[in-house]
Short mmCIF file of C-alpha atoms and ligand atoms in Angstrom, two decimals:
data_model
loop_
_atom_site.label_atom_id
_atom_site.label_comp_id
_atom_site.label_asym_id
_atom_site.label_seq_id
_atom_site.Cartn_x
_atom_site.Cartn_y
_atom_site.Cartn_z
CA MET A 1 35.56 123.69 138.42
CA ALA A 2 38.21 121.71 136.97
CA GLU A 3 40.86 123.09 139.37
CA GLN A 4 38.22 122.31 141.86
CA ARG A 5 38.08 118.76 140.57
CA PHE A 6 42.08 118.53 140.12
CA LYS A 7 42.85 119.31 143.93
CA THR A 8 40.53 116.76 145.40
CA LEU A 9 41.98 114.11 143.01
CA HIS A 10 45.28 115.37 144.03
CA PHE A 11 44.36 114.81 147.86
CA ILE A 12 42.89 111.18 147.13
CA SER A 13 46.01 110.27 144.96
CA LEU A 14 47.73 111.10 147.30
CA LEU A 15 46.01 109.17 149.78
CA LEU A 16 46.24 106.09 147.49
CA LEU A 17 49.95 106.47 147.07
CA CYS A 18 50.40 105.89 150.53
CA ILE A 19 48.09 103.25 150.67
CA LEU A 20 50.28 101.77 146.83
CA SER A 21 53.16 102.18 148.39
CA PHE A 22 52.93 100.30 151.28
CA GLN A 23 51.43 97.72 149.67
CA ILE A 24 54.20 97.44 146.62
CA SER A 25 56.84 97.82 149.49
CA GLU A 26 55.85 94.19 150.90
CA SER A 27 56.52 92.65 147.01
CA ASN A 28 60.15 91.50 146.50
CA GLN A 29 60.10 89.50 144.03
CA THR A 30 59.40 91.63 141.52
CA SER A 31 61.35 95.14 140.14
CA GLU A 32 60.05 97.97 141.84
CA PHE A 33 59.21 101.33 140.04
CA CYS A 34 58.87 105.17 140.89
CA TYR A 35 55.46 106.78 141.64
CA GLU A 36 55.46 110.40 140.04
CA GLY A 37 56.16 113.21 142.73
CA GLU A 38 57.09 110.41 145.47
CA SER A 39 60.58 109.85 144.97
CA ALA A 40 63.42 112.15 144.04
CA GLY A 41 64.45 110.26 141.41
CA CYS A 42 61.27 110.26 139.65
CA ARG A 43 61.31 113.32 136.41
CA SER A 44 58.93 115.91 136.91
CA PRO A 45 55.41 115.60 136.11
CA THR A 46 53.48 116.86 132.81
CA THR A 47 55.73 118.21 130.15
CA SER A 48 53.36 119.42 127.91
CA LYS A 49 55.06 120.19 125.21
CA ASN A 50 57.37 117.06 123.66
CA LEU A 51 59.14 117.11 120.20
CA ILE A 52 59.75 112.94 119.25
CA LYS A 53 62.69 113.92 116.74
CA GLY A 54 63.62 111.60 113.17
CA GLY A 55 62.34 108.12 114.35
CA ILE A 56 60.70 106.38 111.61
CA VAL A 57 57.10 106.78 112.38
CA VAL A 58 55.08 104.18 111.87
CA ASN A 59 51.19 103.65 111.28
CA ALA A 60 48.90 101.18 110.28
CA HIS A 61 48.68 102.44 106.25
CA HIS A 62 51.90 104.33 105.96
CA GLN A 63 55.97 104.75 107.25
CA GLU A 64 58.01 108.20 106.82
CA VAL A 65 61.02 109.71 108.70
CA ALA A 66 59.88 112.39 110.23
CA ASP A 67 58.83 115.14 113.54
CA VAL A 68 56.12 113.99 116.20
CA TYR A 69 55.27 117.86 118.49
CA ILE A 70 52.98 116.96 121.46
CA GLU A 71 50.62 119.35 123.16
CA ASP A 72 48.67 118.87 126.42
CA GLY A 73 48.78 115.28 125.49
CA ILE A 74 47.45 115.73 122.12
CA ILE A 75 49.80 114.97 119.05
CA VAL A 76 49.54 118.60 117.04
CA LEU A 77 51.81 117.78 113.97
CA VAL A 78 53.88 115.13 112.29
CA GLN A 79 56.16 116.86 110.04
CA CYS A 80 59.65 116.58 108.73
CA LYS A 81 62.11 119.50 110.66
CA ILE A 82 59.66 120.84 113.27
CA LYS A 83 61.01 123.69 114.71
CA VAL A 84 60.67 124.55 118.16
CA GLY A 85 61.65 126.72 120.99
CA ASP A 86 63.52 125.96 124.15
CA ASP A 87 60.76 125.12 126.34
CA VAL A 88 59.98 121.89 124.58
CA ILE A 89 61.17 118.79 125.49
CA VAL A 90 63.19 116.50 122.62
CA ILE A 91 63.23 113.15 122.47
CA ASP A 92 65.32 111.77 120.17
CA ALA A 93 64.21 108.69 118.05
CA THR A 94 67.07 108.45 115.23
CA ARG A 95 66.90 105.29 113.47
CA LYS A 96 64.07 104.00 115.58
CA TYR A 97 60.80 103.28 115.63
CA VAL A 98 57.60 105.55 116.11
CA MET A 99 54.37 103.71 116.73
CA PRO A 100 51.16 104.64 118.39
CA GLY A 101 51.15 102.44 121.95
CA GLY A 102 49.27 99.04 121.65
CA ILE A 103 46.03 98.50 122.70
CA ASP A 104 44.92 95.37 124.07
CA PRO A 105 41.77 94.25 123.54
CA HIS A 106 41.69 91.33 126.03
CA THR A 107 41.63 91.59 129.48
CA HIS A 108 41.23 90.52 132.75
CA LEU A 109 42.48 92.68 134.96
CA GLY A 110 41.76 92.74 139.37
CA MET A 111 39.45 89.61 137.91
CA GLU A 112 37.28 87.69 140.47
CA PHE A 113 37.31 84.20 138.80
CA MET A 114 37.21 80.28 139.23
CA GLY A 115 36.80 81.44 143.36
CA SER A 116 40.49 82.88 143.37
CA GLU A 117 41.23 86.88 142.37
CA THR A 118 44.20 87.32 139.84
CA ILE A 119 46.96 88.34 141.74
CA ASP A 120 47.64 92.02 140.59
CA ASP A 121 45.15 94.71 140.76
CA CYS A 122 44.36 97.29 137.64
CA PHE A 123 47.35 99.64 138.42
CA ARG A 124 50.26 96.91 138.76
CA ASP A 125 48.68 95.14 135.66
CA GLN A 126 48.51 98.55 133.77
CA ALA A 127 52.14 99.67 135.13
CA ALA A 128 53.44 96.54 133.85
CA ALA A 129 51.80 97.12 130.18
CA LEU A 130 53.21 100.39 130.06
CA ALA A 131 56.22 98.90 130.69
CA GLY A 132 56.05 96.99 127.72
CA GLY A 133 54.63 99.04 125.17
CA THR A 134 50.96 98.78 125.48
CA THR A 135 49.24 102.04 126.10
CA MET A 136 45.48 101.12 126.27
CA HIS A 137 43.77 97.97 126.73
CA ILE A 138 39.80 97.13 126.61
CA ASP A 139 38.97 94.82 129.61
CA PHE A 140 36.41 92.25 130.52
CA ALA A 141 33.83 93.32 133.45
CA LEU A 142 31.75 90.62 134.99
CA PRO A 143 28.29 91.04 136.05
CA ILE A 144 27.49 90.71 139.44
CA ASN A 145 24.74 88.30 139.80
CA GLY A 146 23.95 88.55 136.03
CA ILE A 147 23.27 91.83 136.84
CA LEU A 148 25.06 94.36 134.08
CA SER A 149 24.64 97.86 136.07
CA ALA A 150 25.94 96.37 139.32
CA GLY A 151 29.33 94.47 137.46
CA PHE A 152 29.82 97.64 135.56
CA GLU A 153 30.09 100.06 139.10
CA ALA A 154 32.34 97.21 140.39
CA TYR A 155 34.69 97.57 137.73
CA THR A 156 35.00 101.54 138.14
CA LYS A 157 35.82 101.65 141.57
CA LYS A 158 38.05 98.81 141.07
CA ALA A 159 39.82 100.83 138.24
CA ARG A 160 39.83 104.41 139.96
CA MET A 161 43.91 103.72 140.67
CA ALA A 162 44.33 103.81 136.26
CA CYS A 163 47.29 104.66 135.20
CA MET A 164 46.19 104.30 131.81
CA ASP A 165 43.25 104.41 129.51
CA TYR A 166 41.29 101.45 129.30
CA GLY A 167 37.27 100.82 127.49
CA LEU A 168 35.42 98.05 128.71
CA HIS A 169 33.23 95.12 127.52
CA MET A 170 30.51 94.03 129.49
CA ALA A 171 29.75 90.20 129.85
CA VAL A 172 26.34 88.57 129.57
CA THR A 173 26.03 85.27 131.72
CA LYS A 174 21.69 85.12 131.68
CA TRP A 175 18.88 86.93 129.86
CA ASP A 176 15.86 88.63 131.20
CA GLU A 177 14.25 92.38 130.89
CA VAL A 178 16.62 93.61 133.49
CA VAL A 179 20.22 92.42 131.30
CA SER A 180 18.15 93.90 128.23
CA ARG A 181 17.57 97.46 129.69
CA ASP A 182 21.25 97.73 131.40
CA MET A 183 22.58 96.40 127.75
CA GLU A 184 20.95 99.31 126.23
CA ILE A 185 21.44 102.02 129.37
CA LEU A 186 25.74 100.68 129.22
CA VAL A 187 25.66 101.69 125.48
CA LYS A 188 23.52 104.67 125.42
CA GLU A 189 25.22 105.96 129.14
CA LYS A 190 28.08 104.80 130.03
CA GLY A 191 29.91 103.78 126.58
CA ILE A 192 30.14 100.15 126.29
CA ASN A 193 29.97 98.85 122.57
CA SER A 194 30.65 94.96 122.91
CA PHE A 195 29.11 92.47 124.89
CA LYS A 196 30.67 89.04 125.89
CA PHE A 197 29.26 85.82 125.41
CA PHE A 198 30.45 82.71 126.98
CA LEU A 199 29.91 78.99 125.07
CA ALA A 200 32.05 77.36 127.83
CA TYR A 201 32.48 77.33 131.11
CA LYS A 202 29.30 75.32 132.48
CA GLY A 203 27.38 75.69 135.22
CA SER A 204 29.36 79.47 135.51
CA PHE A 205 29.74 81.96 132.79
CA MET A 206 27.77 79.61 129.70
CA ILE A 207 24.73 80.66 127.95
CA ASN A 208 22.78 78.30 126.03
CA ASP A 209 21.92 78.99 122.04
CA GLU A 210 18.44 80.74 123.18
CA LEU A 211 20.31 83.44 125.04
CA LEU A 212 23.41 83.54 122.76
CA LEU A 213 20.25 84.82 120.26
CA LYS A 214 19.27 87.24 122.01
CA GLY A 215 22.04 88.95 122.81
CA PHE A 216 23.11 89.17 119.49
CA LYS A 217 20.17 90.77 118.20
CA LYS A 218 20.09 92.86 121.08
CA CYS A 219 23.47 93.80 120.17
CA LYS A 220 22.39 94.38 116.31
CA THR A 221 19.88 96.76 117.31
CA LEU A 222 22.07 98.69 119.48
CA GLY A 223 24.93 98.55 117.50
CA VAL A 224 27.27 97.11 119.15
CA VAL A 225 29.65 94.35 118.47
CA PRO A 226 28.97 90.77 120.30
CA THR A 227 32.35 88.85 121.13
CA VAL A 228 32.34 85.67 121.83
CA HIS A 229 34.84 82.57 124.03
CA ALA A 230 34.09 79.89 121.70
CA GLU A 231 33.72 76.38 122.88
CA ASN A 232 31.40 73.52 123.13
CA GLY A 233 30.51 74.11 127.20
CA ASP A 234 28.68 71.22 127.19
CA ALA A 235 30.64 68.90 125.18
CA VAL A 236 33.32 69.83 127.66
CA ALA A 237 31.87 68.68 130.64
CA GLU A 238 30.83 66.07 129.40
CA ARG A 239 34.50 64.97 128.22
CA GLN A 240 35.86 66.50 131.46
CA LYS A 241 33.59 64.14 133.55
CA ARG A 242 35.07 60.78 131.57
CA ILE A 243 38.30 61.85 131.58
CA PHE A 244 37.93 62.23 135.93
CA ASP A 245 35.85 58.65 135.84
CA LEU A 246 38.79 57.01 133.69
CA GLY A 247 41.98 58.58 136.86
CA ILE A 248 43.17 61.23 134.51
CA THR A 249 43.08 63.73 137.48
CA GLY A 250 46.34 65.63 136.89
CA LEU A 251 46.95 68.44 134.18
CA GLU A 252 46.98 66.49 131.34
CA GLY A 253 43.15 66.07 131.33
CA HIS A 254 43.32 70.19 130.60
CA GLY A 255 43.51 69.56 126.97
CA LEU A 256 41.78 65.43 126.52
CA SER A 257 38.54 67.53 127.36
CA ARG A 258 38.93 71.20 125.41
CA LEU A 259 39.64 69.38 122.09
CA PRO A 260 40.07 71.91 118.97
CA ILE A 261 37.36 70.33 117.59
CA LEU A 262 35.17 71.89 120.97
CA GLU A 263 36.54 75.28 120.05
CA GLY A 264 36.28 74.87 116.18
CA GLU A 265 32.36 73.45 116.32
CA ALA A 266 31.70 76.65 118.81
CA THR A 267 32.44 79.08 116.06
CA SER A 268 31.11 77.36 113.47
CA ARG A 269 28.19 77.81 115.56
CA ALA A 270 28.59 81.05 116.92
CA ILE A 271 29.60 82.53 113.16
CA ARG A 272 26.39 80.76 111.64
CA LEU A 273 24.03 82.48 114.19
CA ALA A 274 25.59 85.71 113.83
CA SER A 275 25.21 85.14 109.75
CA PHE A 276 21.39 84.84 110.96
CA VAL A 277 20.73 87.49 112.80
CA ASN A 278 23.04 89.80 110.44
CA VAL A 279 25.21 90.83 112.84
CA PRO A 280 29.09 91.44 113.64
CA LEU A 281 31.11 88.97 115.18
CA TYR A 282 33.88 89.15 117.31
CA VAL A 283 35.50 85.88 118.15
CA VAL A 284 38.56 85.74 121.12
CA HIS A 285 41.25 83.89 121.47
CA VAL A 286 41.33 82.07 118.46
CA MET A 287 43.53 79.44 119.93
CA SER A 288 43.00 76.47 117.00
CA ILE A 289 43.14 75.44 113.37
CA ASP A 290 39.87 74.30 114.26
CA ALA A 291 38.94 77.76 114.92
CA MET A 292 40.53 79.67 112.41
CA GLU A 293 39.73 77.78 109.59
CA GLU A 294 35.88 78.44 110.46
CA ILE A 295 36.69 82.21 110.71
CA ALA A 296 38.56 82.17 107.74
CA LYS A 297 35.52 80.37 105.30
CA ALA A 298 32.99 82.78 106.94
CA GLN A 299 35.20 85.70 105.95
CA LYS A 300 35.59 84.20 102.77
CA SER A 301 31.38 84.16 101.76
CA GLY A 302 31.51 88.00 103.11
CA GLN A 303 30.68 87.77 106.82
CA GLU A 304 32.26 90.47 109.08
CA VAL A 305 33.44 88.26 111.19
CA VAL A 306 36.54 88.99 113.10
CA GLY A 307 39.16 86.25 114.84
CA GLU A 308 41.53 87.92 117.49
CA ALA A 309 44.40 86.30 118.47
CA VAL A 310 46.53 85.89 121.70
CA VAL A 311 50.01 85.68 122.16
CA SER A 312 50.19 82.53 124.23
CA GLY A 313 48.25 80.64 121.49
CA LEU A 314 50.51 82.34 118.83
CA VAL A 315 53.96 81.37 120.44
CA LEU A 316 53.53 78.64 123.29
CA ASP A 317 52.67 74.82 122.88
CA ASP A 318 51.45 72.35 124.91
CA TYR A 319 54.77 70.70 125.57
CA ALA A 320 55.02 72.26 129.25
CA LEU A 321 51.22 71.07 129.85
CA TRP A 322 52.46 67.11 129.44
CA ASP A 323 55.07 68.27 132.33
CA PRO A 324 54.66 65.54 135.53
CA ASP A 325 55.77 68.54 137.78
CA PHE A 326 51.98 69.76 138.47
CA THR A 327 53.47 73.22 139.00
CA THR A 328 55.17 73.87 136.16
CA ALA A 329 52.21 72.45 133.76
CA ALA A 330 49.51 74.36 136.02
CA LYS A 331 51.18 77.60 134.91
CA TYR A 332 49.98 77.14 131.42
CA VAL A 333 46.69 75.96 132.29
CA MET A 334 44.32 78.72 129.84
CA SER A 335 40.83 78.08 128.23
CA PRO A 336 40.53 77.80 125.24
CA PRO A 337 43.59 75.50 126.24
CA ILE A 338 47.47 75.88 124.10
CA ARG A 339 47.50 73.13 121.73
CA GLU A 340 50.02 71.34 120.26
CA ALA A 341 52.88 72.45 117.99
CA GLY A 342 51.58 73.05 114.60
CA HIS A 343 48.42 75.27 115.51
CA GLY A 344 50.51 78.36 117.10
CA LYS A 345 52.57 79.06 113.41
CA ALA A 346 49.12 78.33 111.42
CA LEU A 347 47.39 80.96 113.78
CA GLN A 348 50.89 83.05 112.93
CA ALA A 349 50.17 82.55 109.06
CA ALA A 350 46.69 83.29 109.43
CA LEU A 351 47.50 86.48 111.15
CA SER A 352 49.78 87.57 108.69
CA ILE A 353 47.37 87.43 106.16
CA GLY A 354 44.55 89.00 107.87
CA ILE A 355 42.36 85.92 108.69
CA LEU A 356 43.02 86.67 111.69
CA LYS A 357 42.90 90.35 112.66
CA LEU A 358 44.58 91.58 115.68
CA VAL A 359 46.48 90.44 118.74
CA GLY A 360 45.35 90.51 122.76
CA THR A 361 46.83 88.95 125.36
CA ASP A 362 43.67 87.20 127.96
CA HIS A 363 46.01 88.68 130.48
CA CYS A 364 44.64 87.23 133.62
CA THR A 365 47.44 86.02 136.25
CA PHE A 366 47.64 83.30 138.89
CA ASN A 367 50.95 82.95 140.86
CA SER A 368 52.15 79.86 141.55
CA ALA A 369 50.24 79.09 145.05
CA GLN A 370 46.73 80.31 143.94
CA LYS A 371 47.92 77.52 140.84
CA ALA A 372 48.41 75.12 143.15
CA LEU A 373 44.98 75.24 144.86
CA ASP A 374 43.41 72.08 143.31
CA ILE A 375 45.94 70.22 142.38
CA ASP A 376 43.90 66.47 142.12
CA ASP A 377 41.79 67.94 139.97
CA PHE A 378 42.45 69.63 136.33
CA ARG A 379 38.85 70.84 136.41
CA LYS A 380 39.18 73.39 138.76
CA ILE A 381 43.08 74.45 137.54
CA LEU A 382 42.60 78.34 137.58
CA ASN A 383 42.58 79.14 134.07
CA GLY A 384 44.67 82.36 132.96
CA VAL A 385 48.41 83.06 131.53
CA ASN A 386 50.16 86.31 131.51
CA GLY A 387 50.84 88.54 128.53
CA ILE A 388 49.77 92.12 129.38
CA GLU A 389 53.49 93.38 129.25
CA GLU A 390 55.10 90.67 126.85
CA ARG A 391 52.59 91.29 124.20
CA LYS A 392 54.66 93.71 122.21
CA HIS A 393 57.53 92.31 122.50
CA LEU A 394 56.96 88.69 121.38
CA ILE A 395 54.77 89.71 118.20
CA TRP A 396 57.14 91.80 116.99
CA ASP A 397 59.81 88.92 117.92
CA THR A 398 58.02 86.38 116.34
CA MET A 399 56.26 87.89 112.75
CA VAL A 400 58.25 90.67 111.73
CA GLU A 401 62.21 90.25 113.05
CA SER A 402 60.85 86.52 111.59
CA GLY A 403 59.87 88.31 108.16
CA GLN A 404 56.42 87.53 108.47
CA ILE A 405 54.63 90.82 108.56
CA PHE A 406 56.43 94.52 108.46
CA ALA A 407 56.15 96.75 110.72
CA ILE A 408 52.92 99.07 109.70
CA ASP A 409 51.03 95.43 110.09
CA TYR A 410 52.81 95.34 113.42
CA VAL A 411 51.07 98.47 114.24
CA ARG A 412 47.71 97.43 112.52
CA VAL A 413 47.70 93.77 114.74
CA THR A 414 48.94 95.42 117.91
CA SER A 415 47.24 98.94 117.99
CA THR A 416 45.10 100.88 114.73
CA GLU A 417 43.06 97.70 114.30
CA CYS A 418 41.88 97.21 118.01
CA ALA A 419 40.67 101.22 117.14
CA ARG A 420 38.81 100.39 114.34
CA VAL A 421 36.80 97.43 115.00
CA PHE A 422 35.91 99.15 118.48
CA ASN A 423 35.78 102.58 117.46
CA ILE A 424 38.30 104.73 118.68
CA TYR A 425 40.42 105.08 115.60
CA PRO A 426 41.86 107.80 115.36
CA ARG A 427 41.60 108.98 118.98
CA LYS A 428 43.62 105.88 119.50
CA GLY A 429 45.70 103.54 117.53
CA ALA A 430 47.49 106.30 115.48
CA ILE A 431 50.12 108.71 115.05
CA LEU A 432 47.99 111.75 113.75
CA ALA A 433 47.53 115.19 114.61
CA VAL A 434 44.74 115.09 116.41
CA SER A 435 45.29 111.34 117.95
CA ASP A 436 46.03 111.49 121.86
CA ALA A 437 49.82 110.96 122.24
CA ASP A 438 50.21 107.61 123.76
CA ILE A 439 53.66 106.52 121.78
CA ILE A 440 56.39 104.06 121.52
CA ILE A 441 59.85 104.24 120.62
CA LEU A 442 60.77 100.99 119.28
CA ASN A 443 64.24 100.14 118.78
CA PRO A 444 65.03 97.26 116.22
CA ASN A 445 68.34 96.83 116.87
CA ALA A 446 68.35 95.88 120.46
CA SER A 447 66.99 93.02 122.07
CA PHE A 448 64.78 91.72 124.93
CA LYS A 449 64.66 89.28 127.46
CA ILE A 450 61.80 88.01 129.64
CA LEU A 451 62.47 87.23 133.48
CA SER A 452 60.08 86.40 136.13
CA SER A 453 62.35 88.29 138.57
CA SER A 454 61.91 91.39 136.49
CA HIS A 455 58.79 91.55 135.44
CA HIS A 456 56.13 93.90 136.98
CA SER A 457 53.87 91.66 137.58
CA ARG A 458 53.43 90.41 141.56
CA SER A 459 53.17 86.91 139.96
CA ASP A 460 55.91 84.39 140.65
CA ILE A 461 55.09 83.01 137.06
CA ASN A 462 55.86 84.33 133.56
CA VAL A 463 54.76 82.03 130.88
CA TYR A 464 57.27 83.45 128.69
CA LYS A 465 59.85 83.36 130.91
CA GLY A 466 63.53 82.90 129.19
CA ARG A 467 62.25 84.23 125.95
CA LYS A 468 64.61 86.26 124.17
CA GLY A 469 64.72 88.35 121.13
CA LYS A 470 65.21 91.44 119.15
CA GLY A 471 62.97 94.69 119.41
CA ASN A 472 62.85 96.34 122.35
CA VAL A 473 60.14 98.92 123.76
CA GLU A 474 62.99 101.96 124.78
CA VAL A 475 60.48 104.40 125.36
CA THR A 476 56.16 104.48 126.61
CA ILE A 477 54.36 107.98 126.44
CA VAL A 478 50.63 107.82 127.61
CA GLY A 479 49.16 111.26 127.08
CA GLY A 480 52.32 113.25 126.26
CA LYS A 481 54.33 111.80 129.17
CA VAL A 482 56.90 109.89 129.55
CA VAL A 483 56.29 106.77 131.51
CA TRP A 484 58.92 104.11 130.79
CA GLU A 485 62.51 105.51 129.16
CA ASN A 486 65.93 103.78 130.29
CA GLY A 487 64.05 100.31 131.86
CA GLU A 488 62.30 103.04 134.80
CA LEU A 489 58.91 103.16 135.41
CA LYS A 490 57.33 106.36 136.73
CA VAL A 491 53.42 106.07 136.70
CA GLU A 492 50.53 108.12 138.46
CA PRO A 493 48.02 106.35 139.46
CA ASP A 494 44.54 108.47 138.68
CA SER A 495 46.15 109.49 135.41
CA GLY A 496 44.24 107.07 133.29
CA ARG A 497 40.81 107.35 131.92
CA TYR A 498 38.08 105.57 131.36
CA ILE A 499 37.66 106.01 127.50
CA GLU A 500 33.73 105.25 126.67
CA ILE A 501 33.16 104.25 123.01
CA PRO A 502 30.34 105.07 121.04
CA PRO A 503 28.54 102.61 119.14
CA PHE A 504 27.53 101.60 115.02
CA GLY A 505 31.35 101.19 114.32
CA HIS A 506 33.04 100.21 110.69
CA LEU A 507 31.37 96.84 111.34
CA PHE A 508 28.02 98.15 110.86
CA SER A 509 28.57 99.42 107.85
CA SER A 510 27.22 96.84 105.76
CA ILE A 511 24.55 95.42 107.92
CA GLY A 512 21.91 97.60 107.30
CA LYS A 513 22.37 96.52 103.21
CA ALA A 514 22.66 92.99 103.82
CA ASP A 515 19.39 93.34 105.63
CA VAL A 516 17.32 95.33 102.40
CA ALA A 517 18.35 92.68 100.81
CA TYR A 518 17.02 89.71 102.59
CA LEU A 519 13.20 91.57 102.58
CA SER A 520 13.31 92.11 99.14
CA SER A 521 14.30 88.67 98.23
CA LEU A 522 11.90 87.30 100.62
CA HIS A 523 8.78 86.20 97.32
CA ALA A 524 6.24 85.04 100.16
CA PRO A 525 2.90 85.94 99.64
CA VAL A 526 2.65 88.63 101.90
CA HIS A 527 0.52 91.74 101.73
O1 URP B 601 41.95 81.13 130.82
C1 URP B 601 41.61 82.40 130.33
N1 URP B 601 41.46 82.75 129.05
N2 URP B 601 41.23 82.85 131.23
C2 URP B 601 40.40 84.11 131.52
C3 URP B 601 38.86 83.85 131.27
C4 URP B 601 38.62 83.65 129.81
O2 URP B 601 37.83 82.88 129.62
O3 URP B 601 38.52 84.08 128.86
ZN1 ZN B 602 37.44 83.57 127.30
ZN1 ZN B 603 39.83 86.48 128.37
#
């Protein structure tokens, strides 16, 4: 049975390889990479036994010098001086960090958005991620005409070439019996454990408070995590019109209409409604001090609120958004917007003390031609920036190299916390016996430089172009296979798996107790 499946998959992947190699040869502006079995230069496929020797093994709770022994894609032993036979491939990691592969909690791969489609398909984006040390991501699947099951099926097709493991969040954009039932099916049968509610993008994804409450209640019953894009979409739309009517049509209008106060308001509203329902809350892409402070306040009161930073919000500021050259400014458009200098530093501090718990990318890439489609109206510029390949390097340099966090914290915020919040720990996010062998080797003494000529995306835009720093991901191992080494990428279509995520993760551990406390606090004369 398994052999039959393997043969079928092998045939399909060969077929897809032909299609893909044609597509990739069309691109001449980005670095190329090699497919297993296709090129003579490729290393042989699966090596079922590996030993990573002498590195500093870093987990979120502890680091030590140790060897890591891998068999058939699973970590079997983490121990000093492991002895192995000749059939084992040994990778030397002396004086380097051996860490769990990065997990990006927030991506949009191959997404149709604002009337366009992102420039890279899933496979290409995932390959780029692997080159940057990220070995799993959780993507946002969008419903089709509000139908969740259709969105899920469409994503499954889109990701059939996946070269790394991925999970899914599903967005909820309308409410009726079918949506409610589909949520249940997706959780119980399809491995979805989080739903996204957009409080912005009026006229497309945005939902109102009534729907948000219904969604929160359903998430609570199912034991899954509600996530919010927190901006007040009504106020954004009102201010966009005012700014546009004043004659401001260029990109300065983007930041002027999507103010931090509107991010703060929506964050606070979502937090209060989550508290009202007594359900955990996950706030995606926290971009402003205003939103971060609302999260800090809620956490202080004991509420289970997870704040997600994204790399663009941490390391960029809005300087380029004010560039008079439209093409330059358009590259940096995302929502909520990249804020003025000061917000990023405050978000870094919040990450270092645990108010913001983890870092994603919100990776959603368009090229400059796509970004220039609606040059006369800032409201229509495609929202989204890159980051899936750059996140691990930028966070190491910005947070660890600068002394704001330690290597163990780095593992926590770029990998382990995502695995814990979304209930896939310790299969992912750890270097422990039983974890999947998704591992990176990072050399803290080497440096990196980001160029749009050498990144692995098809896009000609890279918002981090020219950035350099310390700490280089030299090796990426996914499912026990070396896929990135010596600056060479060796990926195999259809080698990634959809990871089904179970409900009732650790965020739900105190929810029941709070409900009991609430009920026993009621003094109404109820019989
Ligand atoms: O600008 C962004 N963030 N694009 C992706 C969609 C979203 O809001 O997350
Ligand atoms: Zn969003
Ligand atoms: Zn997003």
